[in-house]
Coordinates of C-alpha atoms in Angstrom, one line a residue:
X212 CA -45.6 -76.0 38.2
X213 CA -49.2 -76.9 38.3
X214 CA -49.4 -76.0 42.0
X215 CA -48.0 -72.5 41.3
X216 CA -50.6 -72.0 38.5
X217 CA -53.3 -73.1 40.8
X218 CA -52.2 -70.7 43.6
X219 CA -52.1 -67.7 41.1
X220 CA -55.6 -68.7 39.9
X221 CA -56.8 -68.9 43.5
X222 CA -55.4 -65.4 44.3
X223 CA -57.0 -63.9 41.2
X224 CA -60.3 -65.4 42.0
X225 CA -60.2 -64.1 45.5
X226 CA -59.3 -60.6 44.3
X227 CA -62.2 -60.7 41.8
X228 CA -64.5 -61.9 44.6
X229 CA -63.3 -59.0 46.8
X230 CA -64.0 -56.5 44.0
X231 CA -67.4 -57.9 43.3
X232 CA -68.4 -57.7 47.0
X233 CA -70.7 -54.7 47.6
X234 CA -69.6 -52.0 50.1
X235 CA -71.0 -52.2 53.6
X236 CA -74.4 -50.6 54.1
X237 CA -73.1 -48.0 56.6
X238 CA -70.4 -46.8 54.2
X239 CA -72.8 -46.4 51.2
X240 CA -75.2 -44.4 53.4
X241 CA -72.4 -42.2 54.6
X242 CA -71.4 -41.5 51.0
X243 CA -74.9 -40.6 50.0
X244 CA -75.4 -38.3 53.0
X245 CA -72.1 -36.5 52.2
X246 CA -73.2 -36.0 48.6
X247 CA -76.6 -34.7 49.7
X248 CA -74.9 -32.3 52.2
X249 CA -72.5 -31.0 49.5
X250 CA -75.4 -30.5 47.0
X251 CA -77.4 -28.7 49.7
X252 CA -74.5 -26.4 50.6
X253 CA -74.0 -25.7 46.8
X254 CA -77.6 -24.7 46.5
X255 CA -77.5 -22.5 49.6
X256 CA -74.4 -20.7 48.4
X257 CA -75.9 -20.2 44.9
X258 CA -79.1 -18.9 46.4
X259 CA -77.3 -16.5 48.8
X260 CA -75.3 -14.9 46.1
X261 CA -77.4 -15.2 43.0
X262 CA -80.9 -15.9 44.4
X263 CA -84.0 -13.9 43.3
X264 CA -85.9 -13.5 46.5
X265 CA -87.8 -15.9 48.8
X266 CA -88.8 -19.3 47.5
X267 CA -92.5 -19.7 46.5
X268 CA -94.4 -22.2 48.6
X269 CA -96.1 -24.3 45.9
X270 CA -97.7 -26.7 48.4
X271 CA -100.1 -24.1 49.6
X272 CA -101.4 -23.4 46.1
X273 CA -104.7 -25.3 45.5
X274 CA -105.0 -24.9 41.8
X275 CA -103.1 -27.8 40.1
X276 CA -102.2 -25.9 37.0
X277 CA -100.9 -22.9 38.8
X278 CA -99.0 -25.1 41.2
X279 CA -97.3 -26.9 38.3
X280 CA -96.4 -23.6 36.6
X281 CA -94.9 -22.2 39.8
X282 CA -93.0 -25.4 40.5
X283 CA -91.6 -25.3 36.9
X284 CA -90.6 -21.6 37.4
X285 CA -88.9 -22.4 40.8
X286 CA -86.9 -25.2 39.1
X287 CA -85.8 -22.9 36.4
X288 CA -84.7 -20.2 38.9
X289 CA -82.8 -22.8 40.9
X290 CA -81.0 -24.1 37.8
X291 CA -80.1 -20.6 36.8
X292 CA -78.6 -19.7 40.2
X293 CA -76.5 -22.9 40.1
X294 CA -75.2 -22.2 36.7
X295 CA -74.3 -18.6 37.8
X296 CA -72.5 -20.0 40.8
X297 CA -70.5 -22.5 38.7
X298 CA -69.6 -19.7 36.2
X299 CA -68.2 -17.6 39.0
X300 CA -65.2 -20.0 39.0
X301 CA -63.9 -18.1 36.0
X302 CA -63.7 -14.9 38.0
X303 CA -62.5 -16.3 41.3
X304 CA -58.9 -15.2 40.8
X305 CA -59.5 -11.5 41.5
X306 CA -55.8 -10.6 41.7
X307 CA -55.0 -11.7 38.2
X308 CA -53.0 -9.2 36.2
X309 CA -51.8 -7.0 39.1
X310 CA -48.1 -6.2 39.7
X311 CA -46.7 -8.1 42.6
X312 CA -43.2 -7.5 44.2
X313 CA -41.0 -10.4 44.7
X314 CA -39.7 -9.2 48.0
X315 CA -40.3 -6.4 50.6
X316 CA -37.6 -4.2 49.0
X317 CA -39.4 -3.9 45.7
X318 CA -42.2 -1.3 45.3
X319 CA -44.7 -1.4 42.5
X320 CA -45.0 2.4 42.3
X321 CA -41.4 2.5 41.2
X322 CA -42.1 0.5 38.1
X323 CA -41.8 2.8 35.1
X324 CA -44.0 2.7 32.0
X325 CA -41.0 2.0 29.8
X326 CA -40.3 -1.2 31.8
X327 CA -43.9 -2.3 31.4
X328 CA -43.8 -1.6 27.6
X329 CA -40.6 -3.6 27.2
X330 CA -42.1 -6.7 28.9
X331 CA -45.6 -6.4 27.4
X332 CA -46.8 -7.8 24.1
X333 CA -46.8 -5.6 21.0
X334 CA -50.6 -5.2 21.1
X335 CA -50.5 -4.1 24.7
X336 CA -47.5 -1.8 24.2
X337 CA -49.4 0.1 21.5
X338 CA -52.0 1.2 24.1
X339 CA -49.5 3.6 25.7
X340 CA -49.1 6.8 23.7
X341 CA -48.8 10.6 24.1
X342 CA -50.6 13.4 22.2
X343 CA -48.7 16.7 22.3
X344 CA -51.3 19.5 22.0
X345 CA -49.6 22.4 23.6
X346 CA -51.5 25.4 22.3
X347 CA -55.2 24.8 22.9
X348 CA -55.2 23.1 26.4
X349 CA -55.9 22.2 29.1
X350 CA -57.8 19.2 27.8
X351 CA -60.6 17.0 29.2
X352 CA -61.0 13.4 28.0
X353 CA -63.8 10.9 28.0
X354 CA -63.9 7.2 26.9
X355 CA -67.0 5.8 25.3
X356 CA -68.9 3.0 27.1
X357 CA -67.6 0.4 24.7
X358 CA -64.0 1.6 25.3
X359 CA -63.3 2.2 21.6
X360 CA -63.8 5.9 21.1
X361 CA -61.9 8.8 22.8
X362 CA -63.3 12.3 23.1
X363 CA -60.9 15.3 23.7
X364 CA -62.0 18.8 24.4
X365 CA -59.6 21.7 24.8
X366 CA -60.4 24.8 26.9
X367 CA -59.7 27.1 23.9
X368 CA -62.2 25.4 21.5
X369 CA -60.5 22.4 20.1
X370 CA -62.7 19.2 20.0
X371 CA -61.7 15.9 18.5
X372 CA -62.8 12.3 18.5
X373 CA -60.7 9.2 17.6
X374 CA -60.5 5.5 17.6
X375 CA -57.6 5.3 20.0
X376 CA -56.8 1.6 19.4
X377 CA -56.3 2.1 15.7
X378 CA -55.0 5.7 16.0
X379 CA -57.7 6.8 13.5
X380 CA -59.1 10.3 13.8
X381 CA -62.9 10.5 13.8
X382 CA -63.5 14.3 13.6
X383 CA -61.8 17.5 14.5
X384 CA -63.6 20.8 15.2
X385 CA -62.2 24.2 16.1
X386 CA -65.1 26.1 17.7
X387 CA -63.3 29.3 18.4
X388 CA -64.8 29.8 21.9
X389 CA -64.4 28.5 25.4
X390 CA -65.2 24.8 26.0
X391 CA -65.9 23.8 29.6
X392 CA -66.9 20.2 29.3
X393 CA -67.7 17.4 26.8
X394 CA -69.4 14.1 27.2
X395 CA -70.4 11.1 25.0
X396 CA -74.1 10.4 24.4
X397 CA -75.8 7.1 23.5
X398 CA -73.6 4.6 21.6
X399 CA -70.8 7.1 21.0
X400 CA -72.6 8.4 17.9
X401 CA -73.2 11.8 19.3
X402 CA -71.5 14.0 21.9
X403 CA -72.4 17.1 23.8
X404 CA -70.1 20.1 24.3
X405 CA -70.6 22.8 26.9
X406 CA -69.4 25.9 25.2
X407 CA -69.1 29.5 26.4
X408 CA -72.8 30.3 26.7
X409 CA -74.9 27.4 25.3
X410 CA -74.6 23.6 25.0
X411 CA -74.4 21.9 21.6
X412 CA -74.8 18.4 20.3
X413 CA -72.6 17.1 17.5
X414 CA -72.5 13.8 15.6
X415 CA -69.4 11.7 14.9
X416 CA -68.5 13.8 11.8
X417 CA -68.4 17.0 13.9
X418 CA -71.7 18.3 12.4
X419 CA -73.8 20.4 14.7
X420 CA -77.2 18.7 15.3
X421 CA -78.8 20.7 18.1
X422 CA -78.3 23.9 20.0
X423 CA -79.6 23.6 23.6
X424 CA -80.4 27.2 24.5
X425 CA -82.0 26.2 27.8
X426 CA -78.6 25.0 29.1
X427 CA -76.8 28.2 29.7
X428 CA -73.2 28.5 31.0
X429 CA -72.8 24.8 31.8
X430 CA -69.7 23.8 33.7
X431 CA -70.3 20.1 34.4
X432 CA -72.2 17.4 32.4
X433 CA -73.0 13.8 32.9
X434 CA -75.1 11.4 30.7
X435 CA -77.5 8.8 32.2
X436 CA -77.3 5.9 29.7
X437 CA -80.3 4.0 30.8
X438 CA -82.6 7.1 31.2
X439 CA -81.4 9.0 28.1
X440 CA -81.0 12.1 30.3
X441 CA -78.3 14.7 30.1
X442 CA -77.7 16.1 33.5
X443 CA -76.0 19.6 33.6
X444 CA -75.1 22.2 36.2
X445 CA -73.6 25.6 35.8
X446 CA -72.4 28.7 37.6
X447 CA -75.9 29.5 38.6
X448 CA -76.2 26.3 40.6
X449 CA -79.3 25.1 38.7
X450 CA -79.4 21.3 38.1
X451 CA -81.1 20.5 34.8
X452 CA -82.2 17.2 33.3
X453 CA -82.7 17.1 29.5
X454 CA -84.2 14.0 27.7
X455 CA -82.0 13.7 24.6
X456 CA -84.5 11.3 23.0
X457 CA -87.4 13.8 23.0
X458 CA -85.7 17.1 23.6
X459 CA -87.9 17.9 26.6
X460 CA -86.6 19.4 29.8
X461 CA -87.5 16.9 32.5
X462 CA -86.5 18.9 35.6
X463 CA -84.9 22.2 36.7
X464 CA -83.9 22.3 40.3
X465 CA -82.0 25.2 41.9
X466 CA -79.5 23.8 44.4
X467 CA -79.1 27.1 46.2
X468 CA -75.5 26.1 46.9
X469 CA -73.7 28.5 44.5
X470 CA -71.4 27.5 41.7
X471 CA -70.5 23.8 41.9
X472 CA -66.9 22.6 42.4
X473 CA -67.5 18.9 41.4
X474 CA -70.2 16.8 39.8
X475 CA -70.6 13.0 39.6
X476 CA -73.1 10.3 38.7
X477 CA -73.8 7.3 40.8
X478 CA -73.9 4.4 38.3
X479 CA -75.9 2.2 40.7
X480 CA -79.0 4.4 41.2
X481 CA -78.5 7.4 38.8
X482 CA -78.4 9.9 41.7
X483 CA -76.3 13.0 41.1
X484 CA -73.6 14.0 43.6
X485 CA -72.8 17.8 43.7
X486 CA -69.9 19.2 45.6
X487 CA -69.8 22.8 46.8
X488 CA -67.4 25.3 48.2
X489 CA -68.2 24.5 51.8
X490 CA -66.9 20.9 51.5
X491 CA -70.4 19.4 51.4
X492 CA -71.7 16.8 49.0
X493 CA -75.4 16.7 48.2
X494 CA -77.3 14.0 46.4
X495 CA -80.0 14.9 44.0
X496 CA -82.8 13.3 42.0
X497 CA -85.1 14.9 39.3
X498 CA -88.1 13.7 41.4
X499 CA -87.3 16.0 44.4
X500 CA -87.1 19.8 44.6
X501 CA -84.6 19.5 47.4
X502 CA -81.5 17.3 48.1
X503 CA -82.0 13.7 49.1
X504 CA -79.1 13.8 51.5
X505 CA -76.2 16.1 52.4
X506 CA -72.8 15.0 53.7
X507 CA -70.1 17.2 55.3
X508 CA -66.9 15.6 54.1
X509 CA -64.2 18.3 53.8
X510 CA -63.2 21.5 55.5
X511 CA -62.7 23.3 52.1
X512 CA -64.2 23.1 48.6
X513 CA -64.8 19.6 47.3
X514 CA -62.6 19.3 44.2
X515 CA -63.5 15.8 42.8
X516 CA -65.9 13.0 43.4
X517 CA -65.9 9.3 42.2
X518 CA -68.4 6.5 42.9
X519 CA -67.7 2.9 42.3
X520 CA -69.9 0.8 40.0
X521 CA -71.8 -1.0 42.8
X522 CA -72.7 2.3 44.4
X523 CA -71.3 1.4 47.8
X524 CA -68.4 3.7 48.1
X525 CA -67.8 7.3 47.3
X526 CA -64.3 8.8 47.1
X527 CA -63.8 12.6 47.2
X528 CA -60.9 15.0 47.4
X529 CA -61.0 18.5 48.9
X530 CA -59.0 21.7 49.0
X531 CA -57.9 20.6 52.5
X532 CA -55.5 18.0 50.9
X533 CA -57.7 15.1 52.1
X534 CA -59.0 12.1 50.2
X535 CA -62.1 10.7 51.9
X536 CA -63.8 7.3 51.4
X537 CA -67.5 7.2 52.4
X538 CA -69.8 4.2 52.7
X539 CA -73.1 5.1 50.9
X540 CA -75.0 2.1 52.2
X541 CA -77.8 3.2 54.5
X542 CA -78.1 1.5 57.9
X543 CA -80.4 1.9 60.9
X544 CA -77.7 3.3 63.1
X545 CA -76.3 5.9 60.7
X546 CA -76.9 7.0 57.1
X547 CA -73.4 7.5 55.7
X548 CA -70.2 6.6 57.4
X549 CA -66.6 7.6 56.6
X550 CA -64.4 4.5 56.1
X551 CA -61.0 5.9 55.3
X552 CA -59.2 9.2 55.0
X553 CA -55.7 10.0 53.8
X554 CA -53.9 13.2 52.8
X555 CA -52.2 14.1 49.6
X556 CA -49.3 16.5 48.9
X557 CA -51.5 18.7 46.8
X558 CA -55.3 18.9 46.4
X559 CA -56.7 16.2 44.2
X560 CA -58.0 17.6 40.9
X561 CA -59.7 14.5 39.4
X562 CA -60.8 11.1 40.5
X563 CA -61.8 7.8 38.8
X564 CA -62.4 4.2 39.9
X565 CA -61.7 1.3 37.7
X566 CA -63.7 -1.9 37.3
X567 CA -61.4 -3.7 39.7
X568 CA -61.6 -0.9 42.3
X569 CA -58.4 0.9 41.6
X570 CA -58.5 4.6 42.5
X571 CA -56.7 7.1 40.3
X572 CA -56.0 10.5 41.7
X573 CA -54.7 13.4 39.7
X574 CA -53.0 16.1 41.8
X575 CA -50.7 18.8 40.4
X576 CA -48.6 17.3 37.7
X577 CA -48.7 13.8 39.1
X578 CA -51.1 10.8 39.1
X579 CA -51.3 8.2 41.8
X580 CA -53.2 4.9 41.7
X581 CA -54.2 3.2 44.9
X582 CA -55.1 -0.4 45.5
X583 CA -57.2 -2.1 48.2
X584 CA -58.5 1.2 49.6
X585 CA -62.0 -0.3 49.9
X586 CA -60.7 -3.2 52.0
X587 CA -59.1 -0.9 54.6
X588 CA -61.1 0.9 57.3
X589 CA -60.2 3.6 59.9
X590 CA -59.4 0.9 62.4
X591 CA -57.2 -1.1 60.1
X592 CA -53.9 -0.2 58.7
X593 CA -54.3 2.5 56.1
X594 CA -53.0 2.4 52.5
X595 CA -50.0 4.7 52.7
X596 CA -48.2 3.9 49.4
X597 CA -49.7 4.0 45.9
X598 CA -49.9 1.0 43.6
X599 CA -48.5 3.0 40.6
X600 CA -47.4 6.5 39.9
X601 CA -47.0 8.7 36.8
X602 CA -45.8 12.2 36.0
X603 CA -44.0 14.7 38.3
X604 CA -41.0 14.9 36.1
X605 CA -40.5 11.2 35.7
X606 CA -40.3 9.2 32.5
X607 CA -39.8 12.3 30.4
X608 CA -43.1 13.9 31.6
X609 CA -42.7 17.6 32.3
X610 CA -43.4 18.7 35.8
X611 CA -45.3 21.7 34.5
X612 CA -48.1 19.6 32.9
X613 CA -51.0 20.1 35.3
X614 CA -53.4 17.3 35.2
X615 CA -57.0 18.2 34.3
X616 CA -58.8 14.8 34.3
X617 CA -58.0 11.1 34.8
X618 CA -60.3 8.4 33.3
X619 CA -59.9 4.6 33.2
X620 CA -60.8 3.0 29.9
X621 CA -63.6 0.4 30.4
X622 CA -62.5 -3.3 30.0
X623 CA -58.8 -2.2 29.4
X624 CA -55.7 -1.9 31.5
X625 CA -55.4 1.7 30.4
X626 CA -55.6 5.0 32.3
X627 CA -56.2 8.2 30.2
X628 CA -54.6 11.4 31.6
X629 CA -55.5 14.7 30.1
X630 CA -53.4 17.7 31.0
X631 CA -52.4 21.2 29.8
X632 CA -50.1 19.8 27.1
X633 CA -52.5 17.2 25.6
X634 CA -53.3 13.6 26.4
X635 CA -51.4 10.6 27.7
X636 CA -52.3 7.0 28.2
X637 CA -50.6 4.7 30.7
X638 CA -50.8 1.0 31.1
X639 CA -52.1 -0.1 34.5
X640 CA -51.9 -3.8 34.9
X641 CA -55.1 -5.3 36.5
X642 CA -57.3 -2.2 35.9
X643 CA -59.6 -3.7 33.3
X644 CA -62.6 -5.9 34.1
X645 CA -64.7 -8.4 32.2
X646 CA -67.7 -7.3 30.1
X647 CA -71.1 -8.7 29.2
X648 CA -71.5 -8.8 25.5
X649 CA -75.3 -8.8 25.8
X650 CA -75.0 -5.4 27.6
X651 CA -72.1 -3.7 25.9
X652 CA -69.4 -5.1 23.7
X653 CA -66.1 -3.5 22.5
X654 CA -66.3 -5.6 19.3
X655 CA -69.9 -4.9 18.3
X656 CA -70.8 -4.6 14.7
X657 CA -72.9 -1.8 13.1
X658 CA -75.9 -4.1 13.1
X659 CA -75.5 -4.9 16.8
X660 CA -75.1 -1.3 17.6
X661 CA -78.3 -0.4 15.8
X662 CA -80.2 -3.1 17.6
X663 CA -78.8 -2.0 20.9
X664 CA -79.9 1.5 20.4
X665 CA -83.4 0.5 19.4
X666 CA -83.6 -1.9 22.4
X667 CA -82.4 0.9 24.7
X668 CA -85.1 3.3 23.5
X669 CA -87.8 0.7 24.0
X670 CA -86.5 -0.1 27.5
X671 CA -85.7 3.5 28.5
X672 CA -86.2 4.0 32.2
X673 CA -88.4 6.9 33.4
X674 CA -87.0 9.6 35.6
X675 CA -89.4 8.5 38.4
X676 CA -87.2 5.4 38.9
X677 CA -84.2 7.5 40.2
X678 CA -84.0 7.1 43.9
X679 CA -81.4 6.4 46.6
X680 CA -82.9 2.9 46.9
X681 CA -83.6 1.6 43.4
X682 CA -85.0 -1.6 44.8
X683 CA -88.3 0.0 45.7
X684 CA -89.5 -0.8 42.1
X685 CA -91.7 -3.9 42.2
X686 CA -92.3 -3.8 45.9
X687 CA -95.8 -3.6 47.4
X688 CA -96.7 -0.4 49.1
X689 CA -98.3 -1.4 52.3
X690 CA -99.2 2.1 53.5
X691 CA -102.8 3.1 53.6
X692 CA -104.4 5.8 51.5
X693 CA -104.5 8.1 54.5
X694 CA -100.8 7.6 55.2
X695 CA -99.9 8.2 51.6
X696 CA -102.0 11.4 51.6
X697 CA -100.3 12.7 54.6
X698 CA -96.9 12.0 53.1
X699 CA -97.9 13.7 49.9
X700 CA -99.3 16.8 51.8
X701 CA -96.5 17.0 54.4
X702 CA -94.9 19.9 52.6
X703 CA -98.1 21.8 52.2
X704 CA -98.8 24.6 54.7
X705 CA -101.6 24.0 57.3
X706 CA -105.0 25.4 56.3
X707 CA -106.6 28.0 58.4
X708 CA -110.4 27.2 58.8
X709 CA -111.2 30.9 59.3
X710 CA -109.9 31.8 55.9
X711 CA -112.4 29.4 54.3
X712 CA -115.3 31.6 55.6
X713 CA -116.7 33.7 52.8
X714 CA -116.6 37.3 54.0
X715 CA -119.0 38.7 51.4
X716 CA -122.4 38.1 52.8
X717 CA -124.5 41.0 54.1
X718 CA -127.1 41.3 56.8
X719 CA -128.0 38.9 59.5
X720 CA -127.5 35.8 57.4
X721 CA -123.9 36.5 56.3
X722 CA -121.5 33.5 56.3
X723 CA -119.5 35.1 59.2
X724 CA -122.6 35.7 61.4
X725 CA -123.9 32.3 60.5
X726 CA -120.6 30.6 61.6
X727 CA -120.6 32.6 64.9
X728 CA -124.3 31.7 65.5
X729 CA -123.9 28.0 64.9
X730 CA -120.3 27.1 66.0
X731 CA -119.3 29.9 68.3
X732 CA -120.3 28.9 71.9
X733 CA -121.0 32.0 74.0
X734 CA -119.6 30.7 77.2
X735 CA -116.3 29.5 75.7
X736 CA -113.5 31.9 74.7
X737 CA -111.0 30.4 72.2
X738 CA -108.5 31.9 69.8
X739 CA -110.7 31.0 66.9
X740 CA -113.7 32.8 68.4
X741 CA -111.7 35.9 69.2
X742 CA -110.4 36.1 65.6
X743 CA -114.0 35.6 64.3
X744 CA -115.3 38.4 66.5
X745 CA -112.5 40.7 65.4
X746 CA -113.3 39.9 61.7
X747 CA -117.0 40.7 62.4
X748 CA -116.1 44.0 64.2
X749 CA -113.8 45.0 61.3
X750 CA -116.7 44.2 58.9
X751 CA -119.1 46.4 60.8
X752 CA -116.5 49.3 60.9
X753 CA -116.0 49.1 57.2
X754 CA -119.7 49.1 56.5
X755 CA -120.3 52.1 58.8
X756 CA -117.5 54.0 57.1
X757 CA -118.8 53.1 53.7
X758 CA -122.3 54.3 54.7
X759 CA -120.9 57.7 55.9
X760 CA -119.0 58.2 52.7
X761 CA -122.1 57.5 50.6
X762 CA -124.2 59.9 52.7
X763 CA -121.7 62.7 52.1
X764 CA -121.7 61.9 48.4
X765 CA -125.5 61.7 48.0
X766 CA -126.3 64.9 50.0
X767 CA -128.9 65.6 52.8
X768 CA -131.9 64.7 50.6
X769 CA -130.7 61.2 49.6
X770 CA -128.6 60.4 52.7
X771 CA -131.2 57.9 54.0
X772 CA -130.6 55.7 50.9
X773 CA -126.8 55.4 51.6
X774 CA -127.2 52.3 53.9
X775 CA -129.1 50.3 51.3
X776 CA -127.3 48.0 48.8
X777 CA -128.3 48.1 45.2

């Protein structure tokens, strides 16, 4: 018994001795090297995706105080990028919320709205509704930036706002004249309506605030949130920018392209895209009197344009039944490149892109939603079947309800469809994205909204910041003053040195004779010299004719004074 106890004690002591022994030196060094390599890779990944430019070389700074401040700033930037990289884990699952078929025989576009409503929660099911407005259509619809408000505008003068989540009506106005377009302004407290002749601004109660008589016969409108600019274009083809914070007209640019067929804002750089009847799309800025770029996309009129939030891709539909995807990123080889093209059964009337890059196309009485279009190129397998479908006589929707506009609701899995018979909202799983509450929040209070409006006015961007490449702000212009002067004067016509000569001197010391005497070499015949001699000959002929006229006027007795100037 004692021997067994002694043996167990010996085994326990040997195990404790083994645990107490340190790891070999090579193993500890390998673990430390692996940890350093993992930390270095983590820093490189964070810097590549969330970095803020090149790192400042603090060792070359001689001033100790400045070197310490720069080092502290670099440490703070590195810590921020690491935190942003770690927070990205919350959004790594990009496919969350989408419909997925269990086998190859199931198709997601065959899933009806009633099936989704039956399986969804009560709160989600309430987001699908229909508004029957058969008399004053067709209607256009716009969601506010915070996704809470809905603006409806009927072609025959009916305008209404509502909190669509609660089903609470905000205001309802019957204008009694044609309404072509309507758009929300800042913080959904005001909205602009393009009526038959002029454009008007109303508040949330439907009270008229301003009548914009400079905006005549407007057909398309877009609002630039960060610039406080209302961009409009009408049948005359004149693109106008109005500053709604001051009431001043910033720019009026005639496009010379006729009546526009489509109009869209690039949310990345605030450049306007205008489609015309020849199938071209031109990009415009208030800082230029001509287009920044022009793209020939379709063989017929461009019916609709949509640009994603990152400003990389532009989707357009034309009268030739095609839907084109264009890469807007500029490269050295080519400016813009077509990535994908597909054909629809009927011309696409309206387009919109969700926060998760779903594309909604309204054509005829149907609406199709496509997924993974940005991931397919012309060389890869094209997307042939839609992700979801709506209308066309399905689900109790009449086939005669022609779609006027489709709009995704921000931060929500909801697509709004306005048509000739009113408005319908459909649930689109996976369409909504996340939001930044410091930028815009669907649940903001009145106090937060007021602070946001004041902050937006203080941080309002100037129209000069609108460019194809918004990253030019903050960069150093390395061009010389002479080069900048040439770029500034490149549109100016070349000056003729002969026109600078004052042709009003008389006698032998006139400016023309003086120029011929000093700079006109007698043994060299140039174009400039011939022109100067012709000018001098014409001057002598005019002087001689003038003298003869005066001699006839003065008579024989005073004719000798006709050649003298008084």
